[in-house]
GROMACS .gro file of C-alpha atoms in nm:
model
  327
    1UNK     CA    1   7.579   6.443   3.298
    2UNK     CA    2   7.846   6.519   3.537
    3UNK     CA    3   7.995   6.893   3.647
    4UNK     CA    4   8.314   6.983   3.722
    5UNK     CA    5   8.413   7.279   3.817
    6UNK     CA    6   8.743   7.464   3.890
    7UNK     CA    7   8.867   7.788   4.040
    8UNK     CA    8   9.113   7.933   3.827
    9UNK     CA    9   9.382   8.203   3.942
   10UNK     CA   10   9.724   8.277   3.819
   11UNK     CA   11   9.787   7.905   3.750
   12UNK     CA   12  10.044   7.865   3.550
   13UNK     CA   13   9.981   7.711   3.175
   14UNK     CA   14  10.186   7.437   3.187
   15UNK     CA   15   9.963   7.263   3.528
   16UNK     CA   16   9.631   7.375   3.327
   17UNK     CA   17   9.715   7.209   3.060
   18UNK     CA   18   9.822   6.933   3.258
   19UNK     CA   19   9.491   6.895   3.439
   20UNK     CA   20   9.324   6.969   3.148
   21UNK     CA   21   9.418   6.717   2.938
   22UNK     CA   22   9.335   6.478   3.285
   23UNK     CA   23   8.962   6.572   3.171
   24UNK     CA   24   9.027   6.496   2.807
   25UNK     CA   25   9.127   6.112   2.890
   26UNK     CA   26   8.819   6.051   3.091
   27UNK     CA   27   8.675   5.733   2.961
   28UNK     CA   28   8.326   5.873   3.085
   29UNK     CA   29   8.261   6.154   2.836
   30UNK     CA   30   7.907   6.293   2.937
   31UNK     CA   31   8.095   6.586   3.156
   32UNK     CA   32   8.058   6.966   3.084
   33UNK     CA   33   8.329   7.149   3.238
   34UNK     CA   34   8.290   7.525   3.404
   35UNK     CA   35   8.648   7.708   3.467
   36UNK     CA   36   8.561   7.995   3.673
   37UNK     CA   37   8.848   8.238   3.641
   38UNK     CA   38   8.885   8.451   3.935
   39UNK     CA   39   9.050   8.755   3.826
   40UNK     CA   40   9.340   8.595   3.667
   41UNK     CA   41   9.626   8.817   3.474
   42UNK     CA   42   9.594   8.854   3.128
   43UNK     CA   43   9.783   8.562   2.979
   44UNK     CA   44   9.578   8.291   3.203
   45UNK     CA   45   9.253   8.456   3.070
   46UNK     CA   46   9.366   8.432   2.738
   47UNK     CA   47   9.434   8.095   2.718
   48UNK     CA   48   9.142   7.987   2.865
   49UNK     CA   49   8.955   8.172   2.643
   50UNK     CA   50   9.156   8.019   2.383
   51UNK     CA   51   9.148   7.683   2.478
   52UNK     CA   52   8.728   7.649   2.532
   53UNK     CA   53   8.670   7.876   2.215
   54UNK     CA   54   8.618   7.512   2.002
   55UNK     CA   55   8.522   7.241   2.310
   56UNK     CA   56   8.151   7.243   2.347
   57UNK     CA   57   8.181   7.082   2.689
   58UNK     CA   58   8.456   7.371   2.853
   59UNK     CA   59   8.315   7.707   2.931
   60UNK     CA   60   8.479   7.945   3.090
   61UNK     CA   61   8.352   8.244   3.301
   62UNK     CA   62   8.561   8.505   3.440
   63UNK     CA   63   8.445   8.691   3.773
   64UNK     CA   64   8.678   8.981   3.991
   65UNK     CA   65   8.894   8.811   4.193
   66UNK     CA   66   8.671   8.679   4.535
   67UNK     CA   67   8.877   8.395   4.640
   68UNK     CA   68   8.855   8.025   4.579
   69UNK     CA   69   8.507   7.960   4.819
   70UNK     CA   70   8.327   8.247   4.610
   71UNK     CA   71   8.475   8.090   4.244
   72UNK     CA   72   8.342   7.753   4.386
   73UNK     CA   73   8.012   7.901   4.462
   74UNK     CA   74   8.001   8.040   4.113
   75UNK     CA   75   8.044   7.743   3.993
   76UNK     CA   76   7.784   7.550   4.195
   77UNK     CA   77   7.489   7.812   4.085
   78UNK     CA   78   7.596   7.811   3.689
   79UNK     CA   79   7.616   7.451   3.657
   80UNK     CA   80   7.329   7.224   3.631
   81UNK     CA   81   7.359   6.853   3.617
   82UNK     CA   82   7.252   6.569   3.835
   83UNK     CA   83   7.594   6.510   3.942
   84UNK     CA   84   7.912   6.743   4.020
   85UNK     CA   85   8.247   6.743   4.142
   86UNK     CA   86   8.575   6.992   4.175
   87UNK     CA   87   8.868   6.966   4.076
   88UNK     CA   88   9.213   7.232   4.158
   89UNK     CA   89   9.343   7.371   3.853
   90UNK     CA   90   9.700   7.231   3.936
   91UNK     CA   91   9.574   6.878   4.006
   92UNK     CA   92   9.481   6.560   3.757
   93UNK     CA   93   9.231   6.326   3.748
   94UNK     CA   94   9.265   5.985   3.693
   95UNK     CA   95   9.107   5.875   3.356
   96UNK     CA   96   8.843   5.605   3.539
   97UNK     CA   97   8.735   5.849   3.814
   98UNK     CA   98   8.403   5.984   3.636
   99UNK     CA   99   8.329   5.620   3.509
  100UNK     CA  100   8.372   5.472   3.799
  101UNK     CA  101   8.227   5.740   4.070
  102UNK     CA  102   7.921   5.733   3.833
  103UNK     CA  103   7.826   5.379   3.816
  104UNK     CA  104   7.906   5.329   4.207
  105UNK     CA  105   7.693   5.640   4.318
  106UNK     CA  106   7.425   5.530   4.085
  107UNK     CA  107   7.423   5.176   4.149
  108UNK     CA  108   7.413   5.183   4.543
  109UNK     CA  109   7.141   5.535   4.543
  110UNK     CA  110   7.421   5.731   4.704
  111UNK     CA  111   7.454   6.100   4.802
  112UNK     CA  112   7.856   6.113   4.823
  113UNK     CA  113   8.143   5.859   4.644
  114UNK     CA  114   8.460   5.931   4.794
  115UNK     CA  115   8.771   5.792   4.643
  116UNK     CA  116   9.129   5.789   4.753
  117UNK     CA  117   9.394   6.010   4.620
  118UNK     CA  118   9.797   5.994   4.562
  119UNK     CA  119  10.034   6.291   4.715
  120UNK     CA  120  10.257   6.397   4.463
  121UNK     CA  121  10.578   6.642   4.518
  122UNK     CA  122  10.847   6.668   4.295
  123UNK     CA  123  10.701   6.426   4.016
  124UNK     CA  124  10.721   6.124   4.238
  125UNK     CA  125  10.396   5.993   4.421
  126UNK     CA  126  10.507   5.996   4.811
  127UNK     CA  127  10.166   5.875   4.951
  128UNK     CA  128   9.843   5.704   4.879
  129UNK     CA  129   9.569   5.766   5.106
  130UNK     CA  130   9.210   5.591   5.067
  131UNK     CA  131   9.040   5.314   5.274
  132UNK     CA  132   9.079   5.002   5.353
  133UNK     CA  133   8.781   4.839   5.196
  134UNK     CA  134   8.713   4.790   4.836
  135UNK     CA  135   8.436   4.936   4.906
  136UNK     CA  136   8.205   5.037   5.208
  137UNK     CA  137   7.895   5.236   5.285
  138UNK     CA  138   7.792   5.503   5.555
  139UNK     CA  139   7.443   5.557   5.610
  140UNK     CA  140   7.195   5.669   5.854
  141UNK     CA  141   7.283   5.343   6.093
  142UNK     CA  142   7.682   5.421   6.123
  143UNK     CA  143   7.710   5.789   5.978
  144UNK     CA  144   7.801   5.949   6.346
  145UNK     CA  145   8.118   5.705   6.264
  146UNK     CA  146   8.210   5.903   5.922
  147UNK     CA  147   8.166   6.235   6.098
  148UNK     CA  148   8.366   6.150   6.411
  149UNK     CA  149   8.600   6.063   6.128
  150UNK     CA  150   8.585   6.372   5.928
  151UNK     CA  151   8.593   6.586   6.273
  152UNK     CA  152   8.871   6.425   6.461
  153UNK     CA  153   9.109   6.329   6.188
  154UNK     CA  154   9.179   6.009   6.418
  155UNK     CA  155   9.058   5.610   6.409
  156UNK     CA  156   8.861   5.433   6.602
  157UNK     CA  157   8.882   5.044   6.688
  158UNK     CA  158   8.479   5.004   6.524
  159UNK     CA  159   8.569   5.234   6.202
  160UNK     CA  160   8.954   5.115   6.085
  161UNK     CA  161   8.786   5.047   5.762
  162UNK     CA  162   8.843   5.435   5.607
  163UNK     CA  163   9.234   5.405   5.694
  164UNK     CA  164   9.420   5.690   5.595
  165UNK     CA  165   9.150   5.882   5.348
  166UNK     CA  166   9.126   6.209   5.429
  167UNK     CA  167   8.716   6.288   5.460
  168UNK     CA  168   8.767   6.657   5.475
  169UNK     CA  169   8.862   6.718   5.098
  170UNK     CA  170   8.591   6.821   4.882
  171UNK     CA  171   8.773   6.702   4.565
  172UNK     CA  172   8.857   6.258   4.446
  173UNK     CA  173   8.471   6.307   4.525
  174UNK     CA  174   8.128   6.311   4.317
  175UNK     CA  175   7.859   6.456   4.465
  176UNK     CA  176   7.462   6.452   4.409
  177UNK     CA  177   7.355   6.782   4.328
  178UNK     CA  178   7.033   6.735   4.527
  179UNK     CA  179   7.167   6.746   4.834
  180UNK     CA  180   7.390   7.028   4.802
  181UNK     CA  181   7.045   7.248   4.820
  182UNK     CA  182   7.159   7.580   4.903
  183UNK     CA  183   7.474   7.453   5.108
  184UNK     CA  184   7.737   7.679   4.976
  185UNK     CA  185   8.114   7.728   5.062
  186UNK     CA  186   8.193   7.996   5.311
  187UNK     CA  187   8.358   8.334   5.150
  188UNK     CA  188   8.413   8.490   5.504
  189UNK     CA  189   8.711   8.224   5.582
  190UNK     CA  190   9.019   8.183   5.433
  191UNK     CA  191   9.136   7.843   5.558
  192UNK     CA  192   9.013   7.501   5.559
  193UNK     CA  193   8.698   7.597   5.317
  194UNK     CA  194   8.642   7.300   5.239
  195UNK     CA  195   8.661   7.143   5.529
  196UNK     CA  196   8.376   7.324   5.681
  197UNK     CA  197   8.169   7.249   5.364
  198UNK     CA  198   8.211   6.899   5.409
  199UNK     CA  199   8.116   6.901   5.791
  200UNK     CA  200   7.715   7.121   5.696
  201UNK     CA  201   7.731   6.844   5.414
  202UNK     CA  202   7.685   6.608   5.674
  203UNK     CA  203   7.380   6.732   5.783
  204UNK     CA  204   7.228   6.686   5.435
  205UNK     CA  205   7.395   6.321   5.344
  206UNK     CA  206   7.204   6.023   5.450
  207UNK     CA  207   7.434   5.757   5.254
  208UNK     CA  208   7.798   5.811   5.171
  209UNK     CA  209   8.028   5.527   4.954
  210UNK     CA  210   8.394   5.498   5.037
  211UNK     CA  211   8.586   5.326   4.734
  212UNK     CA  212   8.984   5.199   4.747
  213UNK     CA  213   9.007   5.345   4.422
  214UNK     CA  214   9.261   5.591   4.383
  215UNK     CA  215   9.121   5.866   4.184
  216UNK     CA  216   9.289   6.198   4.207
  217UNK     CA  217   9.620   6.350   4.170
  218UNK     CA  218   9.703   6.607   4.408
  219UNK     CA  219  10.047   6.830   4.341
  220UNK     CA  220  10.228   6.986   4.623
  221UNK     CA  221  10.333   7.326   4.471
  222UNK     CA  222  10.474   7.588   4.644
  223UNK     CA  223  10.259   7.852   4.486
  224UNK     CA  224   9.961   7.681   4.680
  225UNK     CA  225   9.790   7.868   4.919
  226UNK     CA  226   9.746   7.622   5.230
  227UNK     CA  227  10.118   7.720   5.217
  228UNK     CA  228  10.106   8.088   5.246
  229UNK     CA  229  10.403   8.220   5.489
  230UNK     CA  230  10.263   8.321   5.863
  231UNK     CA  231  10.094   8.643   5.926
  232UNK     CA  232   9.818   8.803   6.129
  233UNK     CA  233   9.563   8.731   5.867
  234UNK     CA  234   9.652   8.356   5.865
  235UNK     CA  235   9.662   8.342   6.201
  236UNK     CA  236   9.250   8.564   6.237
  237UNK     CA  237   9.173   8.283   5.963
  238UNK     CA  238   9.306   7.993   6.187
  239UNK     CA  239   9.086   8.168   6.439
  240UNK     CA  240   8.792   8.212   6.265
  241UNK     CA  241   8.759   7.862   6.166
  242UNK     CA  242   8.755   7.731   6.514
  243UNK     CA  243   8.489   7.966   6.586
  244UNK     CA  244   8.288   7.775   6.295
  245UNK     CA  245   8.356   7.506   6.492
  246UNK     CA  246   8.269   7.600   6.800
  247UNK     CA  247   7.923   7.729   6.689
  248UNK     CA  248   7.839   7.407   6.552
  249UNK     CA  249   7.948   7.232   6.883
  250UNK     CA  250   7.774   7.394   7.101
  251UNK     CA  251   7.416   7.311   6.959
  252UNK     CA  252   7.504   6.953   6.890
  253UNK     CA  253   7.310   6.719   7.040
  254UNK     CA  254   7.518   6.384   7.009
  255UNK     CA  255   7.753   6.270   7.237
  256UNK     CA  256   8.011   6.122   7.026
  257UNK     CA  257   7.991   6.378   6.765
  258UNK     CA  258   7.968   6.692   6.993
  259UNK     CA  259   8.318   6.507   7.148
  260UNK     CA  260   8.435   6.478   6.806
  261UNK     CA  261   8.406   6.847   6.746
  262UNK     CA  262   8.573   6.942   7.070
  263UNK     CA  263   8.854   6.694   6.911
  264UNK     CA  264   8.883   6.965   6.585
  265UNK     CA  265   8.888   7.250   6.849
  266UNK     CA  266   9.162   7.079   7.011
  267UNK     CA  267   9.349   7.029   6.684
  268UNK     CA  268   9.315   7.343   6.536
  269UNK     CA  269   9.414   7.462   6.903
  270UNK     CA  270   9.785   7.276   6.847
  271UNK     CA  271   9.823   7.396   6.482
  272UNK     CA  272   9.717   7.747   6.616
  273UNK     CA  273   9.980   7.769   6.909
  274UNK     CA  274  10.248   7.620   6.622
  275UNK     CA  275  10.197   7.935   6.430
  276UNK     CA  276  10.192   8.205   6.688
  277UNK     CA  277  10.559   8.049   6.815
  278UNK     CA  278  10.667   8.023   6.443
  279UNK     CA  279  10.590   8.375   6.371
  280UNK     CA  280  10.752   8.511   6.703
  281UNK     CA  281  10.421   8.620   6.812
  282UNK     CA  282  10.461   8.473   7.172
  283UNK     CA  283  10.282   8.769   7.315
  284UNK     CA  284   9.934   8.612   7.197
  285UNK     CA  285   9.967   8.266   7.342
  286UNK     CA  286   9.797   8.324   7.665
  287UNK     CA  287   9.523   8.533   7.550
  288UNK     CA  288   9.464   8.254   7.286
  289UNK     CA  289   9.480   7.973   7.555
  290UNK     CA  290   9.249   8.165   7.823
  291UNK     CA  291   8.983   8.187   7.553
  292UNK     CA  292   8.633   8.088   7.618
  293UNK     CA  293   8.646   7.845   7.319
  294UNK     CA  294   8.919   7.614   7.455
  295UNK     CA  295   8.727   7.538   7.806
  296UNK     CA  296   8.575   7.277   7.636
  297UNK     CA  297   8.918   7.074   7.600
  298UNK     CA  298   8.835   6.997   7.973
  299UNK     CA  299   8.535   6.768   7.829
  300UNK     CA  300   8.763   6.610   7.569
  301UNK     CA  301   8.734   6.229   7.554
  302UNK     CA  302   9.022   6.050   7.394
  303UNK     CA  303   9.020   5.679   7.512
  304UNK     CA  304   8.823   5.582   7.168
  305UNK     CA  305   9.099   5.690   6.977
  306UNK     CA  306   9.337   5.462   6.831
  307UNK     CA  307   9.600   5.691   6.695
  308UNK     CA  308   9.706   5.936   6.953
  309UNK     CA  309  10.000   6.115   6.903
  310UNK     CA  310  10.229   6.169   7.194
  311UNK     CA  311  10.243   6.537   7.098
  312UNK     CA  312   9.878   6.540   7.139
  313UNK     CA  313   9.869   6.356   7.474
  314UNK     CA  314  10.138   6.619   7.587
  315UNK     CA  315  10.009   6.899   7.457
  316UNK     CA  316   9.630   6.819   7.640
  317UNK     CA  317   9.739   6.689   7.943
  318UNK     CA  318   9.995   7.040   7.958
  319UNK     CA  319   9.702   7.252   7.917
  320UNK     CA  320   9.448   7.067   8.149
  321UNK     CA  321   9.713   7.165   8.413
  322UNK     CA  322   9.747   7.528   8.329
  323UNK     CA  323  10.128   7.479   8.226
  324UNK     CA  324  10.103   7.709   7.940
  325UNK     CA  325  10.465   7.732   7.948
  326UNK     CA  326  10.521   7.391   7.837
  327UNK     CA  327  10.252   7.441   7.560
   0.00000   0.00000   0.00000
């Protein structure tokens, strides 16, 4: 039996019935589906309630609104099987993922099948991003490589093999319940959620599949919230993730991973500075740079990296040199 779950708020009918019916043309049917509605207006909670009243597998439960980490964590405690995954209520699946996430997580004793996923805006798919490989394995030997991966965003001449995929989604994914334990996502941030699951997942995972299937529809709407307009409370959420980050720097141990998490700092750091300017906040930019956190871009190692911007170069080499005023 396989999970999935799905934060619902204020989606509109049309995309849940969309995704919905995504679920419906799943050639693996042993699923049970849990639609946690998180404070939605009356006519979403209607038709949900409507729509699971005769489906044995749909349930709905409907919580005050806590945000999408809390409806995610609801999810995770209600639900029960072996396996689980999420999906967004304004995404699709595509109708092989649970077949085939199933039989390769069960077949190779895995923890975490990761599949690719297309980018879809205005009805047309504009990119595909998943690995190289038909298929590859992480474990305990090479996993550092995956979580330099997952960290840094950026390619590395000994790991070209995961291409363009994305490792910090938590959805195109299937998951083994076991090693969840009590790994939860966090309800204090309001950014990049998932993310930060994925990197304490690490820490659990021992073996992790990477397939070239493409397994997930993901709609670029512009009701979405990674696409809220700039304010002070985005900008204490960018913030607050980098001091998640920075925590779980400090006390690592590795090298190349404690390098790769200086390399999120440093990339959260750009997106950061891009917000203060595009919100006219200019006045913050030097307190921001001066802070404690960003000392560490002194220690940043980048000659591994394949895939260097020239932004990035710039924007480092700017700061190393105190010309904030370039930055």
């Amino acid at each position: 039996m396989i999970d999935i779950i799905i934060p619902v708020y204020n989606t509109p009918i049309s995309d849940l019935e969309r995704c919905f019916n995504s679920i419906l043309k799943q050639t693996y049917k042993n699923y049970k589906v849990y639609i946690i509605d998180d404070g939605s207006h009356d006519e979403v909670k209607n038709y949900l309630d409507d729509y699971v009243k005769d489906k044995d597998n749909f349930c709905v439960k409907h919580i005050l609104n806590g945000g999408v980490s809390n409806a995610r964590n609801v999810g995770i405690d209600i639900s029960n099987s072996q396996y689980l995954t999420f999906l967004d209520a304004d995404d699709t699946l595509v109708e092989s993922f649970l077949e085939d996430a199933y039989n390769l997580i069960e077949k190779n004793n895995l923890d975490l099948i990761i599949g690719g996923y297309n980018e879809i805006k205005n009805g047309e798919v504009y990119k595909i991003r998943k690995c190289e490989l038909d298929f590859y394995v992480y474990n305990k030997n090479n996993l550092e490589l995956f979580i330099d991966k997952l960290l840094s965003g950026k390619l590395k001449n000994n790991n070209k093999i995961i291409g363009n995929l994305p490792s910090g989604r938590i959805y195109t994914r299937l998951y083994r319940r076991s090693v969840l334990g009590d790994l939860r996502f966090n309800n204090n941030l309001g950014m990049s959620e998932d993310t930060l699951f994925m990197i304490d997942l690490m820490n659990k995972a021992n073996t992790i599949g990477i397939s070239s299937h493409v397994w997930y529809n993901y709609y670029i709407n512009d009701y979405s919230i990674s696409r809220r307009k700039v304010n002070d409370n985005v900008i204490k959420d960018h913030m607050s993730f980098i001091k998640e980050i920075y925590k779980r720097m400090i006390i690592e141990e590795n090298k190349e991973i404690k390098n790769a998490y200086i390399f999120r700092i440093f990339k959260s750091l750009i997106n950061l500075v891009d917000l203060v300017k595009s919100s006219n906040k200019n006045n913050l930019l030097n307190d921001i740079l001066n802070d404690e956190i960003f000392k560490y871009l002194n220690d940043l190692d980048i000659s591994d990296y394949i895939n260097i911007s020239d932004k990035e170069i710039e924007f480092l080499n700017n700061y190393r040199d105190g010309l904030y005023d370039k930055i």
